[in-house]
Amino acid sequence: MSRCAWLACAGLWLLGGSVAAQDKNPYRNYNEQKFVDNMQSAGRNYAAVNDFIAKTDYASAKAQLTRAREQLAVTVQFWRDVHRKDDAVAMLRTVLAGLDDLDKALGAAPVDAAAVTARVGRVDSGCQACHAVYREQDASSKAFRVKQAALR
Ligand code: HEC
């Protein structure tokens, strides 16, 4: 059995550590396109949640909500790590807490439809609060995009 010299071992350990740290850093490549992809996916999943709620299929709504929450939660990287916008982080946290409350209401036995509706309303106004500040619509194409002026 061969043993490496102490320094070489320490060097390998340091090298291994920094390579691992790079691989594990999920924020490195979180750009605007990824933000838009995650946001649109969250939006699609959340729309599906509402469709299931309308059909009183609460179990499916709850399952779909997990996907919506996951997709929305990762967007924190855009506000916290890329742009350092504390107000956006706070608005996002409010929405995530609202989604957790909705999740609980969907899991109640029996489900209280009025409680579900109230929580959906709270989530929706949370989404809109951020959209009002950080989203804008292209005048001709009507497409939505990140409001660059608000990021500065
Ligand atoms: C912290 C800020 C923030 C929060 C909270 C937020 N969004 Fe967004 N959202 C944005 C920004 C900025 C855009 C514009 C970029 C784009 O079009 O993808 C956007 C775009 C979208 C889009 C795609 C374009 C459009 O507007 O139709 C959907 C869908 C969407 N959001 C859904 C939601 C839903 C549903 C919620 C709440 C459950 C939510 N968002 C919460 C910031 C936010």
CSV table of C-alpha atoms and ligand atoms in Angstrom, one decimal:
chain,number,residue,atom,x,y,z
A,1,MET,CA,0.0,0.0,0.0
A,2,SER,CA,1.5,3.4,-0.9
A,3,ARG,CA,0.8,6.5,1.0
A,4,CYS,CA,0.9,10.0,-0.5
A,5,ALA,CA,2.9,12.6,1.3
A,6,TRP,CA,1.0,14.8,3.6
A,7,LEU,CA,1.1,17.9,1.4
A,8,ALA,CA,0.0,16.0,-1.7
A,9,CYS,CA,-2.9,14.5,0.2
A,10,ALA,CA,-3.9,17.9,1.5
A,11,GLY,CA,-3.6,19.3,-2.1
A,12,LEU,CA,-5.8,16.6,-3.5
A,13,TRP,CA,-8.3,17.1,-0.7
A,14,LEU,CA,-8.4,20.9,-1.4
A,15,LEU,CA,-8.7,20.3,-5.2
A,16,GLY,CA,-11.5,17.8,-4.7
A,17,GLY,CA,-13.3,20.2,-2.4
A,18,SER,CA,-13.2,23.1,-4.8
A,19,VAL,CA,-14.3,20.9,-7.8
A,20,ALA,CA,-17.2,19.5,-5.6
A,21,ALA,CA,-18.1,23.0,-4.6
A,22,GLN,CA,-18.3,24.1,-8.2
A,23,ASP,CA,-20.5,21.2,-9.2
A,24,LYS,CA,-22.8,21.8,-6.3
A,25,ASN,CA,-23.3,25.5,-6.9
A,26,PRO,CA,-26.7,25.6,-8.5
A,27,TYR,CA,-26.6,29.4,-8.8
A,28,ARG,CA,-23.8,29.6,-11.2
A,29,ASN,CA,-25.9,29.3,-14.3
A,30,TYR,CA,-29.2,30.6,-13.2
A,31,ASN,CA,-29.9,33.2,-15.8
A,32,GLU,CA,-33.0,35.0,-17.0
A,33,GLN,CA,-33.9,32.3,-19.4
A,34,LYS,CA,-34.0,29.7,-16.6
A,35,PHE,CA,-36.0,32.1,-14.5
A,36,VAL,CA,-38.6,32.5,-17.4
A,37,ASP,CA,-38.7,28.7,-17.9
A,38,ASN,CA,-39.3,28.0,-14.2
A,39,MET,CA,-41.9,30.8,-13.9
A,40,GLN,CA,-43.8,29.6,-17.0
A,41,SER,CA,-43.7,26.0,-15.7
A,42,ALA,CA,-44.9,27.2,-12.3
A,43,GLY,CA,-47.7,29.1,-14.0
A,44,ARG,CA,-48.8,26.1,-16.0
A,45,ASN,CA,-48.8,23.9,-13.0
A,46,TYR,CA,-50.7,26.5,-10.9
A,47,ALA,CA,-53.3,26.8,-13.7
A,48,ALA,CA,-53.8,23.0,-13.5
A,49,VAL,CA,-54.2,23.3,-9.7
A,50,ASN,CA,-57.1,25.7,-10.3
A,51,ASP,CA,-58.6,23.5,-12.9
A,52,PHE,CA,-58.6,20.6,-10.5
A,53,ILE,CA,-60.1,22.8,-7.7
A,54,ALA,CA,-62.9,23.8,-10.1
A,55,LYS,CA,-63.7,20.1,-10.5
A,56,THR,CA,-63.4,19.6,-6.8
A,57,ASP,CA,-60.7,17.1,-7.4
A,58,TYR,CA,-58.7,18.1,-4.4
A,59,ALA,CA,-56.3,15.2,-4.3
A,60,SER,CA,-55.1,15.9,-7.9
A,61,ALA,CA,-55.0,19.7,-7.1
A,62,LYS,CA,-52.7,18.9,-4.1
A,63,ALA,CA,-50.4,16.8,-6.2
A,64,GLN,CA,-50.1,19.4,-8.9
A,65,LEU,CA,-49.5,22.1,-6.3
A,66,THR,CA,-46.3,20.3,-5.3
A,67,ARG,CA,-45.0,20.8,-8.8
A,68,ALA,CA,-46.0,24.5,-9.0
A,69,ARG,CA,-44.4,25.2,-5.6
A,70,GLU,CA,-41.1,23.5,-6.7
A,71,GLN,CA,-40.9,25.4,-9.9
A,72,LEU,CA,-41.7,28.7,-8.2
A,73,ALA,CA,-39.3,28.1,-5.2
A,74,VAL,CA,-36.2,27.8,-7.4
A,75,THR,CA,-36.8,31.3,-8.9
A,76,VAL,CA,-35.6,32.7,-5.6
A,77,GLN,CA,-32.1,32.4,-7.1
A,78,PHE,CA,-32.9,35.1,-9.6
A,79,TRP,CA,-33.9,37.6,-7.0
A,80,ARG,CA,-31.5,36.6,-4.1
A,81,ASP,CA,-28.3,35.6,-5.9
A,82,VAL,CA,-28.4,37.2,-9.3
A,83,HIS,CA,-30.1,40.5,-8.7
A,84,ARG,CA,-30.2,41.0,-4.9
A,85,LYS,CA,-33.7,42.2,-4.8
A,86,ASP,CA,-34.9,41.8,-1.2
A,87,ASP,CA,-38.4,43.0,-1.9
A,88,ALA,CA,-38.9,40.4,-4.6
A,89,VAL,CA,-37.5,37.7,-2.3
A,90,ALA,CA,-40.1,38.8,0.3
A,91,MET,CA,-42.9,38.7,-2.2
A,92,LEU,CA,-41.9,35.3,-3.4
A,93,ARG,CA,-41.7,34.0,0.2
A,94,THR,CA,-45.3,35.3,0.9
A,95,VAL,CA,-46.5,33.4,-2.2
A,96,LEU,CA,-44.7,30.2,-1.1
A,97,ALA,CA,-46.2,30.5,2.4
A,98,GLY,CA,-49.6,31.0,0.7
A,99,LEU,CA,-49.1,27.9,-1.4
A,100,ASP,CA,-48.3,26.0,1.8
A,101,ASP,CA,-51.5,27.2,3.4
A,102,LEU,CA,-53.4,26.2,0.3
A,103,ASP,CA,-51.7,22.7,0.4
A,104,LYS,CA,-53.0,22.3,4.0
A,105,ALA,CA,-56.5,23.3,3.0
A,106,LEU,CA,-56.5,20.9,0.2
A,107,GLY,CA,-55.4,18.1,2.5
A,108,ALA,CA,-58.2,18.8,5.1
A,109,ALA,CA,-60.8,16.1,5.7
A,110,PRO,CA,-63.3,17.2,4.7
A,111,VAL,CA,-62.0,20.0,2.4
A,112,ASP,CA,-63.6,23.3,3.2
A,113,ALA,CA,-64.3,24.8,-0.3
A,114,ALA,CA,-64.6,28.4,1.0
A,115,ALA,CA,-61.2,28.1,2.8
A,116,VAL,CA,-59.6,26.8,-0.4
A,117,THR,CA,-61.1,29.7,-2.4
A,118,ALA,CA,-59.8,32.3,0.2
A,119,ARG,CA,-56.3,30.8,0.0
A,120,VAL,CA,-56.3,30.8,-3.8
A,121,GLY,CA,-57.3,34.5,-3.7
A,122,ARG,CA,-54.4,35.3,-1.3
A,123,VAL,CA,-51.9,33.4,-3.5
A,124,ASP,CA,-53.2,35.2,-6.7
A,125,SER,CA,-52.8,38.6,-5.1
A,126,GLY,CA,-49.2,37.6,-4.1
A,127,CYS,CA,-48.4,36.7,-7.7
A,128,GLN,CA,-49.9,39.9,-8.9
A,129,ALA,CA,-48.0,42.0,-6.4
A,130,CYS,CA,-44.6,40.9,-7.9
A,131,HIS,CA,-45.9,41.0,-11.5
A,132,ALA,CA,-46.9,44.7,-10.9
A,133,VAL,CA,-43.3,45.6,-10.1
A,134,TYR,CA,-41.1,43.3,-12.0
A,135,ARG,CA,-43.1,42.2,-15.1
A,136,GLU,CA,-43.9,44.2,-18.2
A,137,GLN,CA,-45.8,43.6,-21.4
A,138,ASP,CA,-44.5,44.2,-24.9
A,139,ALA,CA,-46.8,46.8,-26.5
A,140,SER,CA,-47.0,45.1,-29.9
A,141,SER,CA,-46.5,41.4,-29.3
A,142,LYS,CA,-48.3,41.5,-25.9
A,143,ALA,CA,-45.8,39.0,-24.5
A,144,PHE,CA,-44.7,39.4,-20.9
A,145,ARG,CA,-41.1,39.8,-19.9
A,146,VAL,CA,-38.9,40.8,-17.0
A,147,LYS,CA,-39.0,44.5,-16.5
A,148,GLN,CA,-35.3,45.3,-16.9
A,149,ALA,CA,-35.7,48.8,-15.5
A,150,ALA,CA,-36.8,47.4,-12.2
A,151,LEU,CA,-33.7,45.2,-11.9
A,152,ARG,CA,-31.3,48.1,-11.8
B,1,HEC,C1,-41.1,37.6,-6.9
B,1,HEC,C2,-41.7,37.9,-8.2
B,1,HEC,C3,-42.8,37.0,-8.8
B,1,HEC,C4,-43.7,36.2,-8.1
B,1,HEC,C5,-43.9,36.1,-6.6
B,1,HEC,C6,-44.5,35.6,-9.2
B,1,HEC,N1,-44.0,35.9,-10.4
B,1,HEC,FE1,-44.7,35.2,-12.2
B,1,HEC,N2,-43.4,36.4,-13.2
B,1,HEC,C7,-42.5,37.2,-12.6
B,1,HEC,C8,-41.8,38.0,-13.7
B,1,HEC,C9,-40.7,39.0,-13.4
B,1,HEC,C10,-42.3,37.5,-14.9
B,1,HEC,C11,-41.9,38.0,-16.3
B,1,HEC,C12,-41.1,37.0,-17.0
B,1,HEC,C13,-41.8,36.0,-17.8
B,1,HEC,O1,-42.7,36.3,-18.6
B,1,HEC,O2,-41.6,34.8,-17.6
B,1,HEC,C14,-43.3,36.5,-14.6
B,1,HEC,C15,-44.1,35.8,-15.5
B,1,HEC,C16,-45.0,34.9,-15.2
B,1,HEC,C17,-45.7,34.0,-16.2
B,1,HEC,C18,-45.4,34.0,-17.7
B,1,HEC,C19,-45.9,35.1,-18.5
B,1,HEC,C20,-47.2,35.7,-18.1
B,1,HEC,O3,-47.2,36.6,-17.3
B,1,HEC,O4,-48.3,35.1,-18.4
B,1,HEC,C21,-46.6,33.3,-15.5
B,1,HEC,C22,-47.6,32.3,-16.1
B,1,HEC,C23,-46.5,33.6,-14.1
B,1,HEC,N3,-45.5,34.6,-13.9
B,1,HEC,C24,-47.2,33.0,-13.1
B,1,HEC,C25,-47.0,33.3,-11.8
B,1,HEC,C26,-47.9,32.7,-10.7
B,1,HEC,C27,-49.1,31.8,-11.0
B,1,HEC,C28,-47.4,33.2,-9.5
B,1,HEC,C29,-47.9,32.9,-8.2
B,1,HEC,C30,-48.2,31.6,-7.8
B,1,HEC,C31,-46.3,34.0,-9.8
B,1,HEC,N4,-46.1,34.1,-11.2
B,1,HEC,C32,-45.5,34.7,-8.9
B,1,HEC,C33,-42.3,37.4,-11.3
B,1,HEC,C34,-43.0,36.8,-10.2
